[in-house]
Amino acid sequence: MSEDHHALPDDDTSSPNPSAAVVNTGATLSSTPILMRALRVAALLTVVLVVVGGVVGYFLDGWVGVVSAVIGAAMAFVFLAITATSILIANRYYASPLFTTLFFAIVLGAWLLKFVLFIIAALLLRNQPWTNNGILFTCLIIGVIGTLVVDVVVVARSRMPYASDAKLP
């Protein structure tokens, strides 16, 4: 095996016992740099949205508009970051015989966390005197659509083969 840090461990490095504890070998899947790039580009998009949304919000509703734009953009980034981070955390257990179960448990747990956080945030921010619901909602929607576009562009430009981490005999 080459010394490439992106290489996966051989199958004989994982535990022979399927019920063994979770193994973290430090292997890096080929999706890891793609997810990291998506997080960096989404953070940049969030900064742009905060600036543009803040300026527009200021002209529409003063500092209340700025606060609303910042909250909406930040919420969009946090929800994207929860998903990407959960996949990055789950990918750490690639060598584990329980990888598939752990992967879906972690990612679905993160999805449930996002759902609960969104409901809580919506209830807490509803009808607050220091927020403008229209500006907040608009920045949130623009941020969500923007992060979806970022995900599509980053994955499309990654040029990763369909079976990138498969080990052939």
PDB file of C-alpha atoms in Angstrom:
ATOM      1  CA  MET A   1       0.000   0.000   0.000  1.00  0.00           C
ATOM      2  CA  SER A   2       1.336   3.448  -0.801  1.00  0.00           C
ATOM      3  CA  GLU A   3       2.045   6.085   1.808  1.00  0.00           C
ATOM      4  CA  ASP A   4      -0.875   8.232   0.598  1.00  0.00           C
ATOM      5  CA  HIS A   5      -2.775   9.635   3.572  1.00  0.00           C
ATOM      6  CA  HIS A   6      -6.031   9.266   1.661  1.00  0.00           C
ATOM      7  CA  ALA A   7      -5.655   5.520   1.344  1.00  0.00           C
ATOM      8  CA  LEU A   8      -7.992   3.215   3.189  1.00  0.00           C
ATOM      9  CA  PRO A   9      -6.690   0.500   5.485  1.00  0.00           C
ATOM     10  CA  ASP A  10      -6.621  -3.098   4.296  1.00  0.00           C
ATOM     11  CA  ASP A  11      -9.534  -5.246   5.387  1.00  0.00           C
ATOM     12  CA  ASP A  12      -7.260  -7.186   7.764  1.00  0.00           C
ATOM     13  CA  THR A  13      -6.756  -4.069   9.938  1.00  0.00           C
ATOM     14  CA  SER A  14     -10.340  -4.062  11.115  1.00  0.00           C
ATOM     15  CA  SER A  15     -11.468  -6.115  14.048  1.00  0.00           C
ATOM     16  CA  PRO A  16     -12.280  -9.766  13.252  1.00  0.00           C
ATOM     17  CA  ASN A  17     -15.125  -9.681  15.741  1.00  0.00           C
ATOM     18  CA  PRO A  18     -18.230  -7.994  14.223  1.00  0.00           C
ATOM     19  CA  SER A  19     -19.516  -7.113  17.671  1.00  0.00           C
ATOM     20  CA  ALA A  20     -16.233  -5.458  18.653  1.00  0.00           C
ATOM     21  CA  ALA A  21     -16.090  -1.855  19.779  1.00  0.00           C
ATOM     22  CA  VAL A  22     -16.086   0.878  17.176  1.00  0.00           C
ATOM     23  CA  VAL A  23     -12.733   1.189  15.425  1.00  0.00           C
ATOM     24  CA  ASN A  24     -11.330   4.590  14.504  1.00  0.00           C
ATOM     25  CA  THR A  25      -8.320   3.966  12.276  1.00  0.00           C
ATOM     26  CA  GLY A  26      -7.949   7.525  11.072  1.00  0.00           C
ATOM     27  CA  ALA A  27      -8.640   6.446   7.481  1.00  0.00           C
ATOM     28  CA  THR A  28      -9.728   9.250   5.239  1.00  0.00           C
ATOM     29  CA  LEU A  29     -12.491   8.588   2.761  1.00  0.00           C
ATOM     30  CA  SER A  30     -12.427  10.419  -0.534  1.00  0.00           C
ATOM     31  CA  SER A  31     -15.615  12.263   0.437  1.00  0.00           C
ATOM     32  CA  THR A  32     -13.884  13.990   3.385  1.00  0.00           C
ATOM     33  CA  PRO A  33     -12.053  16.691   1.377  1.00  0.00           C
ATOM     34  CA  ILE A  34     -15.221  17.318  -0.618  1.00  0.00           C
ATOM     35  CA  LEU A  35     -17.281  17.866   2.524  1.00  0.00           C
ATOM     36  CA  MET A  36     -14.582  20.091   3.990  1.00  0.00           C
ATOM     37  CA  ARG A  37     -14.559  22.169   0.809  1.00  0.00           C
ATOM     38  CA  ALA A  38     -18.355  22.416   0.903  1.00  0.00           C
ATOM     39  CA  LEU A  39     -18.139  23.715   4.479  1.00  0.00           C
ATOM     40  CA  ARG A  40     -15.515  26.326   3.547  1.00  0.00           C
ATOM     41  CA  VAL A  41     -17.443  27.566   0.495  1.00  0.00           C
ATOM     42  CA  ALA A  42     -20.704  27.622   2.473  1.00  0.00           C
ATOM     43  CA  ALA A  43     -18.998  29.674   5.192  1.00  0.00           C
ATOM     44  CA  LEU A  44     -17.873  32.146   2.538  1.00  0.00           C
ATOM     45  CA  LEU A  45     -21.411  32.253   1.132  1.00  0.00           C
ATOM     46  CA  THR A  46     -22.723  32.906   4.637  1.00  0.00           C
ATOM     47  CA  VAL A  47     -20.369  35.850   5.105  1.00  0.00           C
ATOM     48  CA  VAL A  48     -21.515  37.299   1.760  1.00  0.00           C
ATOM     49  CA  LEU A  49     -25.158  36.760   2.712  1.00  0.00           C
ATOM     50  CA  VAL A  50     -24.614  38.415   6.103  1.00  0.00           C
ATOM     51  CA  VAL A  51     -23.056  41.475   4.450  1.00  0.00           C
ATOM     52  CA  VAL A  52     -25.579  41.801   1.600  1.00  0.00           C
ATOM     53  CA  GLY A  53     -28.554  40.820   3.755  1.00  0.00           C
ATOM     54  CA  GLY A  54     -27.374  43.146   6.515  1.00  0.00           C
ATOM     55  CA  VAL A  55     -27.124  46.112   4.136  1.00  0.00           C
ATOM     56  CA  VAL A  56     -30.535  45.408   2.595  1.00  0.00           C
ATOM     57  CA  GLY A  57     -31.996  44.734   6.046  1.00  0.00           C
ATOM     58  CA  TYR A  58     -30.607  48.013   7.347  1.00  0.00           C
ATOM     59  CA  PHE A  59     -32.271  49.977   4.545  1.00  0.00           C
ATOM     60  CA  LEU A  60     -35.566  48.136   5.032  1.00  0.00           C
ATOM     61  CA  ASP A  61     -35.805  48.072   8.831  1.00  0.00           C
ATOM     62  CA  GLY A  62     -32.699  49.556  10.418  1.00  0.00           C
ATOM     63  CA  TRP A  63     -30.727  47.505  12.917  1.00  0.00           C
ATOM     64  CA  VAL A  64     -33.642  45.113  13.372  1.00  0.00           C
ATOM     65  CA  GLY A  65     -33.223  44.201   9.700  1.00  0.00           C
ATOM     66  CA  VAL A  66     -29.482  43.664  10.160  1.00  0.00           C
ATOM     67  CA  VAL A  67     -30.022  41.373  13.145  1.00  0.00           C
ATOM     68  CA  SER A  68     -32.680  39.442  11.249  1.00  0.00           C
ATOM     69  CA  ALA A  69     -30.430  38.979   8.213  1.00  0.00           C
ATOM     70  CA  VAL A  70     -27.546  37.757  10.358  1.00  0.00           C
ATOM     71  CA  ILE A  71     -29.772  35.282  12.204  1.00  0.00           C
ATOM     72  CA  GLY A  72     -31.276  33.951   8.961  1.00  0.00           C
ATOM     73  CA  ALA A  73     -27.880  33.487   7.297  1.00  0.00           C
ATOM     74  CA  ALA A  74     -26.381  31.917  10.419  1.00  0.00           C
ATOM     75  CA  MET A  75     -29.270  29.469  10.737  1.00  0.00           C
ATOM     76  CA  ALA A  76     -28.793  28.321   7.139  1.00  0.00           C
ATOM     77  CA  PHE A  77     -25.085  27.727   7.722  1.00  0.00           C
ATOM     78  CA  VAL A  78     -25.610  25.922  11.030  1.00  0.00           C
ATOM     79  CA  PHE A  79     -28.073  23.508   9.446  1.00  0.00           C
ATOM     80  CA  LEU A  80     -25.690  22.774   6.556  1.00  0.00           C
ATOM     81  CA  ALA A  81     -22.786  22.397   8.969  1.00  0.00           C
ATOM     82  CA  ILE A  82     -24.676  19.912  11.147  1.00  0.00           C
ATOM     83  CA  THR A  83     -25.255  17.643   8.153  1.00  0.00           C
ATOM     84  CA  ALA A  84     -21.710  17.866   6.768  1.00  0.00           C
ATOM     85  CA  THR A  85     -20.156  17.468  10.201  1.00  0.00           C
ATOM     86  CA  SER A  86     -22.284  14.427  10.986  1.00  0.00           C
ATOM     87  CA  ILE A  87     -21.101  12.764   7.765  1.00  0.00           C
ATOM     88  CA  LEU A  88     -17.485  13.653   8.548  1.00  0.00           C
ATOM     89  CA  ILE A  89     -17.839  12.181  12.034  1.00  0.00           C
ATOM     90  CA  ALA A  90     -19.551   9.053  10.713  1.00  0.00           C
ATOM     91  CA  ASN A  91     -16.833   8.578   8.070  1.00  0.00           C
ATOM     92  CA  ARG A  92     -14.255   8.208  10.834  1.00  0.00           C
ATOM     93  CA  TYR A  93     -15.659   4.760  11.569  1.00  0.00           C
ATOM     94  CA  TYR A  94     -15.236   3.403   8.050  1.00  0.00           C
ATOM     95  CA  ALA A  95     -13.096   0.452   9.177  1.00  0.00           C
ATOM     96  CA  SER A  96     -15.660  -0.654  11.738  1.00  0.00           C
ATOM     97  CA  PRO A  97     -17.813  -3.662  10.933  1.00  0.00           C
ATOM     98  CA  LEU A  98     -20.696  -1.526  12.211  1.00  0.00           C
ATOM     99  CA  PHE A  99     -19.938   1.319   9.769  1.00  0.00           C
ATOM    100  CA  THR A 100     -23.262   1.257   7.922  1.00  0.00           C
ATOM    101  CA  THR A 101     -25.283   1.190  11.127  1.00  0.00           C
ATOM    102  CA  LEU A 102     -23.162   3.898  12.743  1.00  0.00           C
ATOM    103  CA  PHE A 103     -23.233   6.058   9.622  1.00  0.00           C
ATOM    104  CA  PHE A 104     -27.005   6.093   9.388  1.00  0.00           C
ATOM    105  CA  ALA A 105     -27.469   6.450  13.145  1.00  0.00           C
ATOM    106  CA  ILE A 106     -25.179   9.487  13.244  1.00  0.00           C
ATOM    107  CA  VAL A 107     -26.578  11.148  10.112  1.00  0.00           C
ATOM    108  CA  LEU A 108     -30.217  10.490  11.022  1.00  0.00           C
ATOM    109  CA  GLY A 109     -29.536  11.642  14.592  1.00  0.00           C
ATOM    110  CA  ALA A 110     -28.131  14.870  13.167  1.00  0.00           C
ATOM    111  CA  TRP A 111     -31.204  15.244  10.969  1.00  0.00           C
ATOM    112  CA  LEU A 112     -33.427  14.838  14.018  1.00  0.00           C
ATOM    113  CA  LEU A 113     -31.296  17.386  15.891  1.00  0.00           C
ATOM    114  CA  LYS A 114     -31.689  19.870  13.011  1.00  0.00           C
ATOM    115  CA  PHE A 115     -35.445  19.349  12.988  1.00  0.00           C
ATOM    116  CA  VAL A 116     -35.740  19.975  16.726  1.00  0.00           C
ATOM    117  CA  LEU A 117     -33.405  22.986  16.598  1.00  0.00           C
ATOM    118  CA  PHE A 118     -35.387  24.499  13.733  1.00  0.00           C
ATOM    119  CA  ILE A 119     -38.695  24.129  15.600  1.00  0.00           C
ATOM    120  CA  ILE A 120     -37.182  25.630  18.756  1.00  0.00           C
ATOM    121  CA  ALA A 121     -35.599  28.523  16.834  1.00  0.00           C
ATOM    122  CA  ALA A 122     -38.824  29.225  14.947  1.00  0.00           C
ATOM    123  CA  LEU A 123     -40.825  29.300  18.173  1.00  0.00           C
ATOM    124  CA  LEU A 124     -38.285  31.467  20.012  1.00  0.00           C
ATOM    125  CA  LEU A 125     -37.863  33.955  17.159  1.00  0.00           C
ATOM    126  CA  ARG A 126     -41.557  34.261  16.312  1.00  0.00           C
ATOM    127  CA  ASN A 127     -42.929  37.746  16.924  1.00  0.00           C
ATOM    128  CA  GLN A 128     -39.815  39.047  18.684  1.00  0.00           C
ATOM    129  CA  PRO A 129     -39.615  42.853  18.654  1.00  0.00           C
ATOM    130  CA  TRP A 130     -35.931  42.733  17.690  1.00  0.00           C
ATOM    131  CA  THR A 131     -36.458  40.652  14.531  1.00  0.00           C
ATOM    132  CA  ASN A 132     -38.162  41.242  11.214  1.00  0.00           C
ATOM    133  CA  ASN A 133     -39.739  37.916  10.258  1.00  0.00           C
ATOM    134  CA  GLY A 134     -39.747  38.719   6.538  1.00  0.00           C
ATOM    135  CA  ILE A 135     -36.049  39.576   6.378  1.00  0.00           C
ATOM    136  CA  LEU A 136     -35.092  36.645   8.605  1.00  0.00           C
ATOM    137  CA  PHE A 137     -37.138  34.188   6.528  1.00  0.00           C
ATOM    138  CA  THR A 138     -35.828  35.598   3.232  1.00  0.00           C
ATOM    139  CA  CYS A 139     -32.189  35.329   4.332  1.00  0.00           C
ATOM    140  CA  LEU A 140     -32.826  31.826   5.673  1.00  0.00           C
ATOM    141  CA  ILE A 141     -34.359  30.685   2.373  1.00  0.00           C
ATOM    142  CA  ILE A 142     -31.620  32.341   0.298  1.00  0.00           C
ATOM    143  CA  GLY A 143     -29.028  30.728   2.577  1.00  0.00           C
ATOM    144  CA  VAL A 144     -30.591  27.271   2.290  1.00  0.00           C
ATOM    145  CA  ILE A 145     -30.878  27.500  -1.493  1.00  0.00           C
ATOM    146  CA  GLY A 146     -27.354  28.925  -1.675  1.00  0.00           C
ATOM    147  CA  THR A 147     -25.893  26.092   0.413  1.00  0.00           C
ATOM    148  CA  LEU A 148     -27.713  23.540  -1.748  1.00  0.00           C
ATOM    149  CA  VAL A 149     -26.165  25.149  -4.838  1.00  0.00           C
ATOM    150  CA  VAL A 150     -22.766  25.087  -3.110  1.00  0.00           C
ATOM    151  CA  ASP A 151     -23.176  21.372  -2.391  1.00  0.00           C
ATOM    152  CA  VAL A 152     -24.108  20.617  -5.995  1.00  0.00           C
ATOM    153  CA  VAL A 153     -21.246  22.670  -7.459  1.00  0.00           C
ATOM    154  CA  VAL A 154     -18.627  21.269  -5.064  1.00  0.00           C
ATOM    155  CA  VAL A 155     -19.690  17.665  -5.685  1.00  0.00           C
ATOM    156  CA  ALA A 156     -19.980  18.174  -9.448  1.00  0.00           C
ATOM    157  CA  ARG A 157     -16.492  19.694  -9.627  1.00  0.00           C
ATOM    158  CA  SER A 158     -14.925  17.052  -7.390  1.00  0.00           C
ATOM    159  CA  ARG A 159     -14.437  14.584 -10.249  1.00  0.00           C
ATOM    160  CA  MET A 160     -14.706  11.728  -7.806  1.00  0.00           C
ATOM    161  CA  PRO A 161     -15.409   8.328  -9.385  1.00  0.00           C
ATOM    162  CA  TYR A 162     -18.619   6.574  -8.420  1.00  0.00           C
ATOM    163  CA  ALA A 163     -16.736   3.751  -6.707  1.00  0.00           C
ATOM    164  CA  SER A 164     -13.941   5.855  -5.246  1.00  0.00           C
ATOM    165  CA  ASP A 165     -13.301   3.916  -2.054  1.00  0.00           C
ATOM    166  CA  ALA A 166     -14.016   0.424  -3.339  1.00  0.00           C
ATOM    167  CA  LYS A 167     -11.232  -2.125  -2.924  1.00  0.00           C
ATOM    168  CA  LEU A 168     -10.963  -4.531  -5.825  1.00  0.00           C
ATOM    169  CA  PRO A 169      -9.559  -8.057  -5.432  1.00  0.00           C
TER     170      PRO A 169
END
